[in-house]
């Protein structure tokens, strides 16, 4: 129900060109192989490489190779995810400091046939996978959590993770939908909500924001990107 990739291609290119020079890590969800190939035509020359190359895993972590050293990586399919949701994990070092990052896309609320909330169990798996990856005190969980409560609560209780906006004393802004969609075409577009999060522990958040980027009225996605600048 949103603009197809063919209509958004120029906006995608423009977004990554605008932010590549000030970004160390992009965490992307539902990034198909075709979309990734296009994005890398912009980010590849800017020095970015990908963490995970499993074509079934669309949760991509792209990082600046001359800035970060990749130490470990893994990917896990989430339980109860009929739409192929995964979590991609990576451990990095930068300037002698270590941090771990999980990028995930949890199940959509509208996909729960019996009304259950799979995102509780899925976030527990994400937290367990992050614990198993390393004992680094600095941890991040990024992604489309498709929820405003359950997975955020689990991440906070299990790993002490807090939203970047919360750490600056702010309320997280809504991230869905952008003006790229017709709000009458999907129940999920009937109201604004916060689905996209950067949660962290052990890092000092210097700045965080929702990015409102469009190219002549065309947005790269039906979700707003979220960014954070952190000191680790």
Short mmCIF file of N, CA and C in Angstrom, two decimals, residues 38-159:
data_model
loop_
_atom_site.label_atom_id
_atom_site.label_comp_id
_atom_site.label_asym_id
_atom_site.label_seq_id
_atom_site.Cartn_x
_atom_site.Cartn_y
_atom_site.Cartn_z
N UNK A 38 21.11 -1.99 -4.79
CA UNK A 38 21.01 -0.58 -5.18
C UNK A 38 21.66 0.32 -4.13
N UNK A 39 21.39 0.05 -2.86
CA UNK A 39 21.94 0.87 -1.78
C UNK A 39 23.46 0.83 -1.79
N UNK A 40 24.02 -0.35 -2.08
CA UNK A 40 25.48 -0.48 -2.06
C UNK A 40 26.15 0.26 -3.22
N UNK A 41 25.40 0.60 -4.27
CA UNK A 41 25.99 1.43 -5.31
C UNK A 41 26.32 2.82 -4.78
N UNK A 42 25.62 3.22 -3.71
CA UNK A 42 25.90 4.50 -3.05
C UNK A 42 26.88 4.30 -1.89
N UNK A 43 26.61 3.30 -1.04
CA UNK A 43 27.41 3.13 0.17
C UNK A 43 28.73 2.41 -0.08
N UNK A 44 28.80 1.55 -1.08
CA UNK A 44 30.06 0.86 -1.38
C UNK A 44 31.20 1.82 -1.63
N UNK A 45 31.05 2.76 -2.55
CA UNK A 45 32.12 3.74 -2.80
C UNK A 45 32.43 4.61 -1.58
N UNK A 46 31.47 4.69 -0.63
CA UNK A 46 31.71 5.48 0.58
C UNK A 46 32.40 4.66 1.67
N UNK A 47 32.75 3.39 1.36
CA UNK A 47 33.52 2.57 2.30
C UNK A 47 32.71 1.66 3.18
N UNK A 48 31.43 1.44 2.85
CA UNK A 48 30.59 0.56 3.67
C UNK A 48 30.61 -0.87 3.14
N UNK A 49 30.55 -1.82 4.07
CA UNK A 49 30.41 -3.24 3.74
C UNK A 49 29.30 -3.81 4.62
N UNK A 50 28.79 -4.99 4.23
CA UNK A 50 27.71 -5.62 4.97
C UNK A 50 28.19 -6.68 5.92
N UNK A 51 27.41 -6.91 6.98
CA UNK A 51 27.73 -7.93 7.98
C UNK A 51 27.23 -9.29 7.54
N UNK A 52 26.00 -9.36 7.03
CA UNK A 52 25.37 -10.65 6.79
C UNK A 52 25.03 -10.81 5.32
N UNK A 53 25.36 -11.95 4.73
CA UNK A 53 25.11 -12.15 3.31
C UNK A 53 24.10 -13.26 3.05
N UNK A 54 23.34 -13.68 4.07
CA UNK A 54 22.29 -14.67 3.87
C UNK A 54 21.11 -13.99 3.17
N UNK A 55 20.79 -14.38 1.94
CA UNK A 55 19.73 -13.68 1.19
C UNK A 55 18.35 -13.77 1.84
N UNK A 56 18.15 -14.75 2.73
CA UNK A 56 16.86 -14.87 3.40
C UNK A 56 16.74 -13.93 4.60
N UNK A 57 17.87 -13.39 5.00
CA UNK A 57 17.89 -12.47 6.14
C UNK A 57 17.94 -11.04 5.60
N UNK A 58 16.83 -10.32 5.76
CA UNK A 58 16.72 -8.97 5.21
C UNK A 58 17.07 -7.89 6.24
N UNK A 59 17.51 -8.29 7.42
CA UNK A 59 17.92 -7.32 8.45
C UNK A 59 19.42 -7.08 8.29
N UNK A 60 19.75 -6.02 7.59
CA UNK A 60 21.12 -5.78 7.17
C UNK A 60 21.82 -4.78 8.08
N UNK A 61 23.09 -5.07 8.39
CA UNK A 61 23.96 -4.13 9.08
C UNK A 61 25.08 -3.75 8.11
N UNK A 62 25.13 -2.48 7.77
CA UNK A 62 26.16 -1.96 6.87
C UNK A 62 27.03 -1.01 7.68
N UNK A 63 28.34 -1.20 7.61
CA UNK A 63 29.22 -0.40 8.45
C UNK A 63 30.41 0.12 7.67
N UNK A 64 30.99 1.20 8.17
CA UNK A 64 32.13 1.83 7.53
C UNK A 64 33.39 1.03 7.86
N UNK A 65 33.94 0.39 6.85
CA UNK A 65 35.00 -0.59 7.04
C UNK A 65 36.32 0.02 7.51
N UNK A 66 36.59 1.26 7.16
CA UNK A 66 37.84 1.87 7.60
C UNK A 66 37.74 2.49 8.98
N UNK A 67 36.56 2.42 9.55
CA UNK A 67 36.32 3.01 10.87
C UNK A 67 36.12 1.93 11.94
N UNK A 68 35.38 0.89 11.60
CA UNK A 68 35.05 -0.19 12.54
C UNK A 68 35.69 -1.50 12.10
N UNK A 69 36.08 -2.30 13.09
CA UNK A 69 36.60 -3.64 12.81
C UNK A 69 35.56 -4.66 13.25
N UNK A 70 35.11 -5.48 12.31
CA UNK A 70 34.13 -6.51 12.61
C UNK A 70 34.82 -7.71 13.24
N UNK A 71 34.39 -8.08 14.45
CA UNK A 71 35.01 -9.17 15.19
C UNK A 71 34.20 -10.46 15.13
N UNK A 72 32.87 -10.35 15.21
CA UNK A 72 31.99 -11.52 15.18
C UNK A 72 30.70 -11.13 14.48
N UNK A 73 30.02 -12.13 13.93
CA UNK A 73 28.73 -11.89 13.31
C UNK A 73 27.90 -13.17 13.34
N UNK A 74 26.59 -13.00 13.36
CA UNK A 74 25.69 -14.14 13.29
C UNK A 74 24.30 -13.64 12.92
N UNK A 75 23.44 -14.58 12.58
CA UNK A 75 22.06 -14.26 12.25
C UNK A 75 21.15 -15.36 12.71
N UNK A 76 19.98 -15.01 13.23
CA UNK A 76 19.03 -16.01 13.75
C UNK A 76 17.63 -15.67 13.27
N UNK A 77 16.91 -16.67 12.80
CA UNK A 77 15.51 -16.46 12.46
C UNK A 77 14.68 -16.46 13.74
N UNK A 78 13.73 -15.56 13.81
CA UNK A 78 12.95 -15.39 15.03
C UNK A 78 11.80 -16.38 15.10
N UNK A 79 11.48 -16.86 16.31
CA UNK A 79 10.36 -17.79 16.46
C UNK A 79 9.04 -17.11 16.17
N UNK A 80 8.11 -17.88 15.61
CA UNK A 80 6.77 -17.35 15.34
C UNK A 80 6.73 -16.36 14.21
N UNK A 81 7.78 -16.29 13.42
CA UNK A 81 7.85 -15.30 12.35
C UNK A 81 7.55 -15.96 11.01
N UNK A 82 6.31 -15.86 10.56
CA UNK A 82 5.93 -16.45 9.29
C UNK A 82 6.43 -15.61 8.11
N UNK A 83 6.82 -14.36 8.39
CA UNK A 83 7.26 -13.49 7.31
C UNK A 83 8.78 -13.42 7.23
N UNK A 84 9.48 -14.38 7.83
CA UNK A 84 10.92 -14.47 7.68
C UNK A 84 11.72 -13.48 8.49
N UNK A 85 11.17 -13.01 9.58
CA UNK A 85 11.89 -12.03 10.41
C UNK A 85 13.12 -12.65 11.04
N UNK A 86 14.20 -11.88 11.11
CA UNK A 86 15.47 -12.32 11.67
C UNK A 86 16.03 -11.29 12.64
N UNK A 87 17.09 -11.68 13.31
CA UNK A 87 17.95 -10.72 13.99
C UNK A 87 19.36 -10.96 13.47
N UNK A 88 20.03 -9.90 13.09
CA UNK A 88 21.43 -9.95 12.68
C UNK A 88 22.26 -9.34 13.80
N UNK A 89 23.35 -10.02 14.17
CA UNK A 89 24.17 -9.57 15.28
C UNK A 89 25.60 -9.34 14.82
N UNK A 90 26.24 -8.35 15.42
CA UNK A 90 27.63 -8.07 15.08
C UNK A 90 28.34 -7.50 16.30
N UNK A 91 29.62 -7.83 16.41
CA UNK A 91 30.48 -7.27 17.47
C UNK A 91 31.61 -6.52 16.78
N UNK A 92 31.82 -5.28 17.21
CA UNK A 92 32.80 -4.41 16.59
C UNK A 92 33.81 -3.89 17.61
N UNK A 93 34.93 -3.43 17.09
CA UNK A 93 35.85 -2.63 17.88
C UNK A 93 36.09 -1.32 17.14
N UNK A 94 36.25 -0.25 17.90
CA UNK A 94 36.56 1.04 17.33
C UNK A 94 37.47 1.78 18.30
N UNK A 95 38.64 2.14 17.84
CA UNK A 95 39.61 2.85 18.68
C UNK A 95 39.87 2.10 20.00
N UNK A 96 39.93 0.76 19.92
CA UNK A 96 40.23 -0.05 21.09
C UNK A 96 39.07 -0.29 22.03
N UNK A 97 37.88 0.16 21.64
CA UNK A 97 36.67 -0.03 22.45
C UNK A 97 35.75 -1.01 21.73
N UNK A 98 35.05 -1.86 22.48
CA UNK A 98 34.20 -2.90 21.90
C UNK A 98 32.72 -2.59 22.14
N UNK A 99 31.91 -2.96 21.16
CA UNK A 99 30.46 -2.87 21.34
C UNK A 99 29.77 -3.91 20.48
N UNK A 100 28.58 -4.30 20.92
CA UNK A 100 27.78 -5.30 20.22
C UNK A 100 26.47 -4.67 19.76
N UNK A 101 25.98 -5.14 18.62
CA UNK A 101 24.77 -4.56 18.03
C UNK A 101 23.89 -5.66 17.46
N UNK A 102 22.60 -5.55 17.72
CA UNK A 102 21.61 -6.44 17.13
C UNK A 102 20.64 -5.60 16.30
N UNK A 103 20.40 -6.03 15.09
CA UNK A 103 19.45 -5.36 14.21
C UNK A 103 18.33 -6.34 13.91
N UNK A 104 17.09 -5.95 14.20
CA UNK A 104 16.01 -6.92 14.08
C UNK A 104 14.74 -6.29 13.53
N UNK A 105 13.88 -7.16 13.06
CA UNK A 105 12.54 -6.78 12.60
C UNK A 105 11.58 -7.78 13.21
N UNK A 106 10.81 -7.34 14.21
CA UNK A 106 9.90 -8.24 14.91
C UNK A 106 8.59 -8.37 14.14
N UNK A 107 7.83 -9.39 14.48
CA UNK A 107 6.59 -9.69 13.76
C UNK A 107 5.60 -8.54 13.84
N UNK A 108 4.91 -8.34 12.74
CA UNK A 108 3.91 -7.29 12.63
C UNK A 108 2.68 -7.66 13.46
N UNK A 109 2.10 -6.67 14.11
CA UNK A 109 0.91 -6.91 14.94
C UNK A 109 -0.24 -7.49 14.12
N UNK A 110 -0.38 -7.00 12.89
CA UNK A 110 -1.48 -7.47 12.06
C UNK A 110 -1.31 -8.89 11.57
N UNK A 111 -0.12 -9.48 11.79
CA UNK A 111 0.12 -10.85 11.36
C UNK A 111 -0.20 -11.89 12.41
N UNK A 112 -0.63 -11.44 13.61
CA UNK A 112 -0.93 -12.38 14.70
C UNK A 112 -2.37 -12.86 14.57
N UNK A 113 -2.53 -14.04 14.00
CA UNK A 113 -3.87 -14.55 13.72
C UNK A 113 -4.67 -14.75 14.99
N UNK A 114 -4.03 -15.27 16.05
CA UNK A 114 -4.75 -15.56 17.28
C UNK A 114 -4.70 -14.41 18.28
N UNK A 115 -4.15 -13.27 17.87
CA UNK A 115 -4.09 -12.12 18.75
C UNK A 115 -2.94 -12.15 19.74
N UNK A 116 -2.06 -13.15 19.66
CA UNK A 116 -0.94 -13.24 20.60
C UNK A 116 0.14 -12.22 20.24
N UNK A 117 1.01 -11.94 21.19
CA UNK A 117 2.10 -11.00 20.96
C UNK A 117 3.42 -11.75 20.93
N UNK A 118 3.82 -12.17 19.72
CA UNK A 118 5.07 -12.92 19.56
C UNK A 118 6.28 -12.08 19.90
N UNK A 119 6.11 -10.76 19.98
CA UNK A 119 7.27 -9.89 20.15
C UNK A 119 7.89 -10.00 21.54
N UNK A 120 7.14 -10.48 22.54
CA UNK A 120 7.73 -10.79 23.84
C UNK A 120 8.83 -11.83 23.67
N UNK A 121 8.45 -12.98 23.12
CA UNK A 121 9.38 -14.10 22.95
C UNK A 121 10.51 -13.73 21.99
N UNK A 122 10.18 -13.00 20.94
CA UNK A 122 11.20 -12.65 19.97
C UNK A 122 12.27 -11.75 20.58
N UNK A 123 11.86 -10.77 21.37
CA UNK A 123 12.85 -9.89 21.99
C UNK A 123 13.66 -10.63 23.04
N UNK A 124 13.07 -11.58 23.73
CA UNK A 124 13.84 -12.41 24.66
C UNK A 124 14.94 -13.15 23.91
N UNK A 125 14.63 -13.67 22.71
CA UNK A 125 15.64 -14.34 21.91
C UNK A 125 16.73 -13.36 21.48
N UNK A 126 16.34 -12.16 21.08
CA UNK A 126 17.31 -11.14 20.67
C UNK A 126 18.26 -10.84 21.83
N UNK A 127 17.70 -10.67 23.02
CA UNK A 127 18.54 -10.37 24.19
C UNK A 127 19.47 -11.52 24.51
N UNK A 128 18.96 -12.76 24.45
CA UNK A 128 19.80 -13.94 24.72
C UNK A 128 20.93 -14.05 23.69
N UNK A 129 20.60 -13.79 22.42
CA UNK A 129 21.62 -13.87 21.38
C UNK A 129 22.69 -12.81 21.58
N UNK A 130 22.28 -11.63 22.04
CA UNK A 130 23.25 -10.56 22.28
C UNK A 130 24.15 -10.90 23.46
N UNK A 131 23.58 -11.54 24.50
CA UNK A 131 24.38 -11.98 25.64
C UNK A 131 25.41 -13.02 25.22
N UNK A 132 24.97 -13.97 24.37
CA UNK A 132 25.85 -15.04 23.93
C UNK A 132 26.96 -14.51 23.01
N UNK A 133 26.67 -13.44 22.29
CA UNK A 133 27.66 -12.88 21.37
C UNK A 133 28.88 -12.37 22.12
N UNK A 134 28.65 -11.65 23.22
CA UNK A 134 29.77 -11.13 23.99
C UNK A 134 29.28 -10.60 25.33
N UNK A 135 30.23 -10.30 26.19
CA UNK A 135 29.92 -9.70 27.49
C UNK A 135 30.23 -8.20 27.48
N UNK A 136 30.30 -7.61 26.30
CA UNK A 136 30.58 -6.18 26.20
C UNK A 136 29.56 -5.39 27.02
N UNK A 137 30.05 -4.38 27.71
CA UNK A 137 29.12 -3.56 28.50
C UNK A 137 28.33 -2.61 27.62
N UNK A 138 28.81 -2.37 26.41
CA UNK A 138 28.14 -1.46 25.49
C UNK A 138 27.36 -2.28 24.46
N UNK A 139 26.04 -2.14 24.49
CA UNK A 139 25.17 -2.94 23.63
C UNK A 139 24.11 -2.06 22.98
N UNK A 140 23.74 -2.44 21.76
CA UNK A 140 22.68 -1.73 21.03
C UNK A 140 21.70 -2.74 20.44
N UNK A 141 20.43 -2.38 20.46
CA UNK A 141 19.41 -3.10 19.70
C UNK A 141 18.71 -2.06 18.82
N UNK A 142 18.76 -2.29 17.52
CA UNK A 142 18.12 -1.38 16.57
C UNK A 142 17.07 -2.15 15.80
N UNK A 143 16.03 -1.45 15.35
CA UNK A 143 15.12 -2.13 14.46
C UNK A 143 13.70 -1.67 14.48
N UNK A 144 12.94 -2.32 13.62
CA UNK A 144 11.49 -2.14 13.55
C UNK A 144 10.89 -3.17 14.50
N UNK A 145 10.51 -2.70 15.69
CA UNK A 145 9.99 -3.61 16.72
C UNK A 145 8.49 -3.80 16.61
N UNK A 146 7.83 -3.06 15.72
CA UNK A 146 6.40 -3.21 15.49
C UNK A 146 5.58 -3.14 16.77
N UNK A 147 6.05 -2.35 17.73
CA UNK A 147 5.39 -2.31 19.03
C UNK A 147 5.88 -1.06 19.77
N UNK A 148 5.04 -0.58 20.67
CA UNK A 148 5.43 0.56 21.48
C UNK A 148 5.70 0.17 22.94
N UNK A 149 5.50 -1.12 23.27
CA UNK A 149 5.63 -1.49 24.68
C UNK A 149 6.37 -2.81 24.91
N UNK A 150 5.82 -3.92 24.44
CA UNK A 150 6.28 -5.25 24.85
C UNK A 150 7.79 -5.47 24.66
N UNK A 151 8.34 -5.34 23.44
CA UNK A 151 9.77 -5.62 23.27
C UNK A 151 10.66 -4.60 23.97
N UNK A 152 10.19 -3.36 24.09
CA UNK A 152 10.99 -2.34 24.79
C UNK A 152 11.11 -2.70 26.27
N UNK A 153 10.01 -3.18 26.84
CA UNK A 153 10.00 -3.61 28.24
C UNK A 153 10.94 -4.80 28.45
N UNK A 154 10.88 -5.79 27.56
CA UNK A 154 11.72 -6.98 27.67
C UNK A 154 13.19 -6.59 27.58
N UNK A 155 13.54 -5.72 26.62
CA UNK A 155 14.94 -5.31 26.45
C UNK A 155 15.45 -4.56 27.67
N UNK A 156 14.58 -3.76 28.27
CA UNK A 156 14.99 -3.01 29.45
C UNK A 156 15.19 -3.93 30.65
N UNK A 157 14.28 -4.87 30.84
CA UNK A 157 14.36 -5.78 31.99
C UNK A 157 15.50 -6.78 31.83
N UNK A 158 15.77 -7.25 30.61
CA UNK A 158 16.78 -8.29 30.40
C UNK A 158 18.20 -7.74 30.30
N UNK A 159 18.35 -6.58 29.67
CA UNK A 159 19.70 -6.06 29.41
C UNK A 159 19.90 -4.63 29.88
#
